[in-house]
mmCIF file of C-alpha atoms in Angstrom:
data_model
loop_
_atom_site.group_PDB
_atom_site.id
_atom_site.type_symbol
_atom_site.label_atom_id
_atom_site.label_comp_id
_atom_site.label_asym_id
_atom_site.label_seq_id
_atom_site.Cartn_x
_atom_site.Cartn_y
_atom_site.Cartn_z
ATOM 1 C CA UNK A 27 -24.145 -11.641 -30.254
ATOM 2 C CA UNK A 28 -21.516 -13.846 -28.685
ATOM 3 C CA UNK A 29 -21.138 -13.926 -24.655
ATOM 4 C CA UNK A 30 -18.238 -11.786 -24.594
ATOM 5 C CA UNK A 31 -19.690 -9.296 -26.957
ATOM 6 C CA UNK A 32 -22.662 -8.534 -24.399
ATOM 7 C CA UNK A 33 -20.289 -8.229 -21.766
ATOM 8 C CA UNK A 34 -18.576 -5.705 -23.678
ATOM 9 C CA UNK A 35 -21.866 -4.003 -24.220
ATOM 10 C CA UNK A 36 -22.971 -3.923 -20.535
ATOM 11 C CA UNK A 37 -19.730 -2.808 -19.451
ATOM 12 C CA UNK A 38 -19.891 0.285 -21.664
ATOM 13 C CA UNK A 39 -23.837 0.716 -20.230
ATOM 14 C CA UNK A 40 -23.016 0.463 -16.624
ATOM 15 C CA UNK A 41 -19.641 3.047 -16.910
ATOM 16 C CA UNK A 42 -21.744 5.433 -18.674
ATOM 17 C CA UNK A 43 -24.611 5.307 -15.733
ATOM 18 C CA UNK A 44 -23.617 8.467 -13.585
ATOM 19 C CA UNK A 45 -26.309 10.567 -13.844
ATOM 20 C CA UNK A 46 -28.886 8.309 -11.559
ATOM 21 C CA UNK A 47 -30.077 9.753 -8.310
ATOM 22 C CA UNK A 48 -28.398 6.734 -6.392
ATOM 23 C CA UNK A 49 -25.134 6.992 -8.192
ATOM 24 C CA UNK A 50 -22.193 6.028 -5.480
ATOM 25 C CA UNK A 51 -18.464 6.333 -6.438
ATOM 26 C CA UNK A 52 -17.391 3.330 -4.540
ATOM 27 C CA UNK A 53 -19.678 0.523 -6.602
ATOM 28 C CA UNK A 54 -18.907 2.723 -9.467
ATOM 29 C CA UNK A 55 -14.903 2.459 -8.943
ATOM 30 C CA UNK A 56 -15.773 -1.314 -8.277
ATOM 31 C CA UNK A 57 -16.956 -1.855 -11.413
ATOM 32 C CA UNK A 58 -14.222 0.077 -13.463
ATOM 33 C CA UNK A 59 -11.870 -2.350 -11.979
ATOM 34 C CA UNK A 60 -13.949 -5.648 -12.538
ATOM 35 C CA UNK A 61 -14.762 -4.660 -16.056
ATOM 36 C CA UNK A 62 -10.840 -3.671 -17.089
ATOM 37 C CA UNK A 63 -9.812 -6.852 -14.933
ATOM 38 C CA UNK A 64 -11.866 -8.923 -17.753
ATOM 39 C CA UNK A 65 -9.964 -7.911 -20.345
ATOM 40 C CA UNK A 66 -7.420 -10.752 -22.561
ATOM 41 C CA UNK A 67 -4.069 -10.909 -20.352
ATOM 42 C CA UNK A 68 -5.369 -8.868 -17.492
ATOM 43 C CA UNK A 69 -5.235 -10.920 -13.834
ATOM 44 C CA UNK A 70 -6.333 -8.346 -12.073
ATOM 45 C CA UNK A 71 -6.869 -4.556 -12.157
ATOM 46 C CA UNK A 72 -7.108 -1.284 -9.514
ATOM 47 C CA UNK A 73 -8.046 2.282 -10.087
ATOM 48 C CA UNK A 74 -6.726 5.300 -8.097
ATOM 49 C CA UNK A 75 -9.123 8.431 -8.559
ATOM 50 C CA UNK A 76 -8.026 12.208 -7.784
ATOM 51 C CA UNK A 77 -9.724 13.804 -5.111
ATOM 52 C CA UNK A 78 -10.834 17.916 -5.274
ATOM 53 C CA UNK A 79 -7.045 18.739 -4.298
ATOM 54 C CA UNK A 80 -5.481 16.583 -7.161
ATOM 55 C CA UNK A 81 -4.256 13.922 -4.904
ATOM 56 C CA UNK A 82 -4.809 10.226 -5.636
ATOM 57 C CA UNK A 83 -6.304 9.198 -2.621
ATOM 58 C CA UNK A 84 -9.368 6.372 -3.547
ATOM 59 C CA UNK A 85 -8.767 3.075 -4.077
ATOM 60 C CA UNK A 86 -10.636 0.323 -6.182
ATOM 61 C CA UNK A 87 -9.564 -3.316 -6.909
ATOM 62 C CA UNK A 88 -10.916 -5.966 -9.034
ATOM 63 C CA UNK A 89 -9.507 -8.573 -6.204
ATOM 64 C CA UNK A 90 -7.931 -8.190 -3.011
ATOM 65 C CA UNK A 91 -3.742 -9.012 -3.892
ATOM 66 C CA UNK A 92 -4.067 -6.185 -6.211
ATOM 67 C CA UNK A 93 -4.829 -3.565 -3.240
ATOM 68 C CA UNK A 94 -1.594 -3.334 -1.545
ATOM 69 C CA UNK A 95 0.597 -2.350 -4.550
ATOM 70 C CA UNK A 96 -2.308 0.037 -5.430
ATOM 71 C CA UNK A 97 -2.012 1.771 -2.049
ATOM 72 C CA UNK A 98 1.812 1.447 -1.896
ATOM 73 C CA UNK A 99 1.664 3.986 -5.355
ATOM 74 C CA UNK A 100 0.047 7.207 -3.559
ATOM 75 C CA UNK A 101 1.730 6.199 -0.678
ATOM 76 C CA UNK A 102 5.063 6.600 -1.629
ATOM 77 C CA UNK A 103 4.429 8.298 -4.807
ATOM 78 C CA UNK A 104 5.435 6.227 -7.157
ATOM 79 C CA UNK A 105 4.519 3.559 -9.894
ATOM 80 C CA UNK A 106 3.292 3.024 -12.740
ATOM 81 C CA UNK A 107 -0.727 5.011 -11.982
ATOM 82 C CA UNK A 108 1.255 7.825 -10.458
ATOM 83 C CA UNK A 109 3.293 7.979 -13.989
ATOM 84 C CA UNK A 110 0.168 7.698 -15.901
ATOM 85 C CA UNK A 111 -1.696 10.230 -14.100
ATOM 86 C CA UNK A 112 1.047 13.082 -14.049
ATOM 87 C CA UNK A 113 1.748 12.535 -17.575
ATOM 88 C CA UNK A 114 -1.586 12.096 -19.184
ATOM 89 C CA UNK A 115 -0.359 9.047 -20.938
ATOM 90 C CA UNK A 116 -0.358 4.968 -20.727
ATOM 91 C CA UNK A 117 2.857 3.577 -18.829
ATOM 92 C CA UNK A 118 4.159 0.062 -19.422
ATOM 93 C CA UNK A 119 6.858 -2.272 -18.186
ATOM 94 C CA UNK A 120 6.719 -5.795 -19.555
ATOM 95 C CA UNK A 121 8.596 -7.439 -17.005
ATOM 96 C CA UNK A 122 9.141 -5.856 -12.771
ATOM 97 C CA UNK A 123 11.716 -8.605 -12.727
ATOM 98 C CA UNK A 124 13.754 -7.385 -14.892
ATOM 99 C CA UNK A 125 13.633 -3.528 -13.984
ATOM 100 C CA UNK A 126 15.017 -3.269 -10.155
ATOM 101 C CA UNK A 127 15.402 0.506 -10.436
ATOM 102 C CA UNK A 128 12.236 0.910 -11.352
ATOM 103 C CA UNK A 129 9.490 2.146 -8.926
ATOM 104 C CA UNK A 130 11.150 -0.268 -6.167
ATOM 105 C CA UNK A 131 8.587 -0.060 -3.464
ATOM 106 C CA UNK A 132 5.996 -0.597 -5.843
ATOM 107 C CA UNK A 133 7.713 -3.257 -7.832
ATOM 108 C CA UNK A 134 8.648 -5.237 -4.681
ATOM 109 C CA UNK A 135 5.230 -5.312 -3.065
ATOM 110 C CA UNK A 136 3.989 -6.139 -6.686
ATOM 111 C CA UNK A 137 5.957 -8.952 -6.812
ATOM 112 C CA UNK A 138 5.506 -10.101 -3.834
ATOM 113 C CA UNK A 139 1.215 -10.290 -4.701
ATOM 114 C CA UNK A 140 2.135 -12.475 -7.538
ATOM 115 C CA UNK A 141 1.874 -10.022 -10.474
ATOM 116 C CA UNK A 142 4.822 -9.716 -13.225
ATOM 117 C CA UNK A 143 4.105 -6.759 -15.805
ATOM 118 C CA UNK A 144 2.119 -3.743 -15.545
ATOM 119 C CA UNK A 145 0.247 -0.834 -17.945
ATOM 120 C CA UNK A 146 -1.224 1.464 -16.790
ATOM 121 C CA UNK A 147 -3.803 3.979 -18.537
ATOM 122 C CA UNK A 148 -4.825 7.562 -17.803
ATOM 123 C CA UNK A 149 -8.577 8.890 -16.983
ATOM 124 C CA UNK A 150 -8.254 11.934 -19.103
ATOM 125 C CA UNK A 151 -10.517 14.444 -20.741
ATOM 126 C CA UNK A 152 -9.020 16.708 -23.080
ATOM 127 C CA UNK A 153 -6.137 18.279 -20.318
ATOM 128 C CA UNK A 154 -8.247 16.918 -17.366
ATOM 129 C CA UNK A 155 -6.892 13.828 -15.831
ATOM 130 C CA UNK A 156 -8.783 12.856 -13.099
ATOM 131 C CA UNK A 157 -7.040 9.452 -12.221
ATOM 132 C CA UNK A 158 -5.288 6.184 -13.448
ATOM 133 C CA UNK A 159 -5.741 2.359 -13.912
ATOM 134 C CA UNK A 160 -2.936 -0.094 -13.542
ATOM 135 C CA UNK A 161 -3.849 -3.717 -15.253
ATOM 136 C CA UNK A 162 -1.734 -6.384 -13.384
ATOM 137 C CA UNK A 163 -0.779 -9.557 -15.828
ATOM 138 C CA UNK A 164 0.506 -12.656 -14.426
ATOM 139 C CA UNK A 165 3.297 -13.187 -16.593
ATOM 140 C CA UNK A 166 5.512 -10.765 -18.350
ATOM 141 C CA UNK A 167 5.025 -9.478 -21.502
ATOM 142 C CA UNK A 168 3.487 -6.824 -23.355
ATOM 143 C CA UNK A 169 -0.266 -6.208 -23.218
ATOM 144 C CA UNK A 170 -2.249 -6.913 -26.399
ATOM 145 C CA UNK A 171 -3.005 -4.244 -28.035
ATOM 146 C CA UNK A 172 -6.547 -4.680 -28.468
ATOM 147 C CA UNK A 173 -6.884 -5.602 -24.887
ATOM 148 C CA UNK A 174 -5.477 -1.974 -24.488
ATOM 149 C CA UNK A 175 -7.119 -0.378 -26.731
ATOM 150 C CA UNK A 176 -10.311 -1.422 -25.533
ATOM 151 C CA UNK A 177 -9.900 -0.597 -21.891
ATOM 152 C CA UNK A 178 -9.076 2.547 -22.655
ATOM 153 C CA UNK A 179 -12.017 2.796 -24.411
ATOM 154 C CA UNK A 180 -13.404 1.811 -21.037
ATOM 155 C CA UNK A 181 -11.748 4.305 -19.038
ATOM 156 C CA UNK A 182 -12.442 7.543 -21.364
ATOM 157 C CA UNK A 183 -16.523 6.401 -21.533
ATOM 158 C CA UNK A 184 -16.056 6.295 -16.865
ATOM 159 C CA UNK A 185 -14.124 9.714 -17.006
ATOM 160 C CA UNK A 186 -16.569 10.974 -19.172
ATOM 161 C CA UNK A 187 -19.140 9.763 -17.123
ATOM 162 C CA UNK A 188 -17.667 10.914 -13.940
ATOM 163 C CA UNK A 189 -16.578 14.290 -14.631
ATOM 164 C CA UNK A 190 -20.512 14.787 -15.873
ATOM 165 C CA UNK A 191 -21.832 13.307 -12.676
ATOM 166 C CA UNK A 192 -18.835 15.783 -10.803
ATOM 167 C CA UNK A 193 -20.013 18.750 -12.748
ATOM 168 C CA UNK A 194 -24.036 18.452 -12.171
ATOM 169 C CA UNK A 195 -23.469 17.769 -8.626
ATOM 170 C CA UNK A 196 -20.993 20.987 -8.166
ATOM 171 C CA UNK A 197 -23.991 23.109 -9.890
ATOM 172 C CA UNK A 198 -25.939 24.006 -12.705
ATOM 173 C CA UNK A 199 -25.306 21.847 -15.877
ATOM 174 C CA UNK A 200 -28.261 20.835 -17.751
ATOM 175 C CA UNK A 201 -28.488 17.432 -17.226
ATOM 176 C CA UNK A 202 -30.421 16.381 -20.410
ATOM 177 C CA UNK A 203 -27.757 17.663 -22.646
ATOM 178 C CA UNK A 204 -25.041 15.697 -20.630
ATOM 179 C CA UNK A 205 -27.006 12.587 -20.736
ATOM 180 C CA UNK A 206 -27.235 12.806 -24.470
ATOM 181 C CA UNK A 207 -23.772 13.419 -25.301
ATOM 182 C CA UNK A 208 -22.803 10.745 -23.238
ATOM 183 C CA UNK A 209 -25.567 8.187 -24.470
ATOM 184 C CA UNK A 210 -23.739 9.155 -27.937
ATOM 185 C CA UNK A 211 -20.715 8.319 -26.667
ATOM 186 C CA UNK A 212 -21.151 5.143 -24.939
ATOM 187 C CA UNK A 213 -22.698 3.880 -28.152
ATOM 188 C CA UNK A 214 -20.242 4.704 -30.587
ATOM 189 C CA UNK A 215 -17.709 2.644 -27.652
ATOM 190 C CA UNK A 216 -20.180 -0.084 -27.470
ATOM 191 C CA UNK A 217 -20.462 -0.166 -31.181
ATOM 192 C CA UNK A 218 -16.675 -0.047 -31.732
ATOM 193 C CA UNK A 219 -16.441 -3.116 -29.025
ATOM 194 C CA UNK A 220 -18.549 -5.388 -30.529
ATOM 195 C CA UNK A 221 -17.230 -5.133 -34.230
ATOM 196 C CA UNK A 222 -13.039 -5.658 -32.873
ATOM 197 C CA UNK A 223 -14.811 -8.402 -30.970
ATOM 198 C CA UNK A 224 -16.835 -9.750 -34.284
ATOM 199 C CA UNK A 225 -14.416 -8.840 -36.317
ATOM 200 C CA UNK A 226 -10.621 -9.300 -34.777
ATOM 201 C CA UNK A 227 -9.745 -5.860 -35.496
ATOM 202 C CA UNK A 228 -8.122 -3.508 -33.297
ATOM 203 C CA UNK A 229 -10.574 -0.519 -31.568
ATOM 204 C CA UNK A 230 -9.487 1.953 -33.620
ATOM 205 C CA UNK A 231 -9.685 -0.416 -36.988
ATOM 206 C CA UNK A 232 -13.393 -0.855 -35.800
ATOM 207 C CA UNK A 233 -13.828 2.832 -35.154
ATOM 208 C CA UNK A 234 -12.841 3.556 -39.492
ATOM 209 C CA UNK A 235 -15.202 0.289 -40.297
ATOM 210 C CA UNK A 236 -17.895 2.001 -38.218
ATOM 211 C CA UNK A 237 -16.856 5.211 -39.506
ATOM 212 C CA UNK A 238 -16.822 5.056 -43.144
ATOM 213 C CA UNK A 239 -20.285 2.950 -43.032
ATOM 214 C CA UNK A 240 -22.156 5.969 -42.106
ATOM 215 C CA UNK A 241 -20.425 7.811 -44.452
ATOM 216 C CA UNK A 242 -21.298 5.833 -47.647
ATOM 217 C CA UNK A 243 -24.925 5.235 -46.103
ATOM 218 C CA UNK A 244 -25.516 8.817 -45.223
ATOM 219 C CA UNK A 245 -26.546 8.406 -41.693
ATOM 220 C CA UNK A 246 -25.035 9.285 -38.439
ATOM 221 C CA UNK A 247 -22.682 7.644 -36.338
ATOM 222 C CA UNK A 248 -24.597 7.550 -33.519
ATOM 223 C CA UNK A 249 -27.085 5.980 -35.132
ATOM 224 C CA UNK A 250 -24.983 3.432 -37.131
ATOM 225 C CA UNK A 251 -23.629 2.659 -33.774
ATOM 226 C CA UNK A 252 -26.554 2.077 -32.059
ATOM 227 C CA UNK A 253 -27.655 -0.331 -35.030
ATOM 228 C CA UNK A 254 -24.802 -2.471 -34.732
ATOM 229 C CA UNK A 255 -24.954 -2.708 -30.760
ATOM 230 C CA UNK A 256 -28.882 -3.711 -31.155
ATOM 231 C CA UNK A 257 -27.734 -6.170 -34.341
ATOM 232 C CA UNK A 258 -29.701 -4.315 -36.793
ATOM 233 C CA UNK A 259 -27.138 -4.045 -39.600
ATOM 234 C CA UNK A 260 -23.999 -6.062 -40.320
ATOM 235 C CA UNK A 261 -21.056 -4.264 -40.845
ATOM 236 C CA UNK A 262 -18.901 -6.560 -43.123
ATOM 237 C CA UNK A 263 -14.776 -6.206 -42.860
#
């Protein structure tokens, strides 16, 4: 397993790990951002998470000049995480140069940190969206799409994880059961991570690999994936 391929796999192991007794949402936040911020054409990355009322109001950055456009977005209520998280979908613009009407109080103080294109990615469950991502890039362009692809991938297996960890602590879910359906999860992620890694595919080109393997071997995904992360079996393209 290459060096980028275990981070890959301990990023997907640390978002999924909620459900301890000293969970805190600050570190966990932290992390988010760090991990995303590692991703191919990503300089630097911030998170804004919806309180109980629905407003963005917490703040995490992978590094320090990404914190003021993060907090200029709730602030004045608009950019490219405020987009994402009202709409339930990822927001791009490829070059804040180039777009002056465009979320100008955001795009100016932006600018001014340095960064030059934006996406940025919901945290949504089904019709829950509990927050957004923006991944800053220091020159303009579009991000790759496997770079995307996989930090979403990223941000579903933290939402997942955090609307478990919000539920249990709000009362009475059965912990064991949400533990293994997110164990299931994260693997499958992990899984699908390492093979577009191995493999140069695209997330969701891993995810059919993975997929139809466990089909024509009659096992289960889970399991499949869980052989691949450990580097049991070989999945060939």
């Amino acid at each position: 397993m290459s060096p980028r391929e275990r981070r890959v796999r301990q990023a997907f192991v640390e978002l999924a790990d909620t459900l301890a007794a000293d969970f805190a949402l600050a570190p966990f936040l932290g992390a988010l951002a760090g991990h995303t911020a590692d991703l191919p054409g990503v300089a630097a990355s911030g998170v804004l998470l919806a309180g109980t009322g629905g407003v963005l109001d917490q703040v995490a950055v992978s590094e320090e000049r990404a914190r003021a456009p993060m907090l200029a977005q709730p602030e004045h209520g608009q950019g490219p995480c405020v987009d994402a998280f009202h709409r339930g979908e990822a927001v791009r613009c490829a070059d804040l140069a180039g777009e002056p009407g465009r979320w100008p109080v955001f795009r100016a103080v932006a600018l001014a940190a340095g960064f030059a294109a934006v996406t940025a990615l919901p945290m949504r469950l089904r019709s829950e969206t509990i927050g957004a991502l923006t991944l800053f890039a220091d020159r303009p362009g579009t991000l790759e799409p496997e770079a995307a692809e996989l930090g979403q991938a990223l941000i579903d297996v933290a939402t997942v994880g955090l609307l478990q960890e919000r539920a249990i602590r709000l009362g009475g879910v059965v912990t064991g059961q949400l533990q293994g359906a997110l164990t299931s999860r994260v693997l499958i992620e992990q899984a699908k991570g390492v093979l577009a890694e191995r493999l140069g595919l695209s997330v969701d080109a891993a995810f059919e690999l993975l997929r139809g393997y466990a089909r024509d071997h009659n096992h289960k995904l889970t399991r499949v994936a869980g052989d691949v992360v450990e580097g049991k079996v070989v999945i060939p393209r």
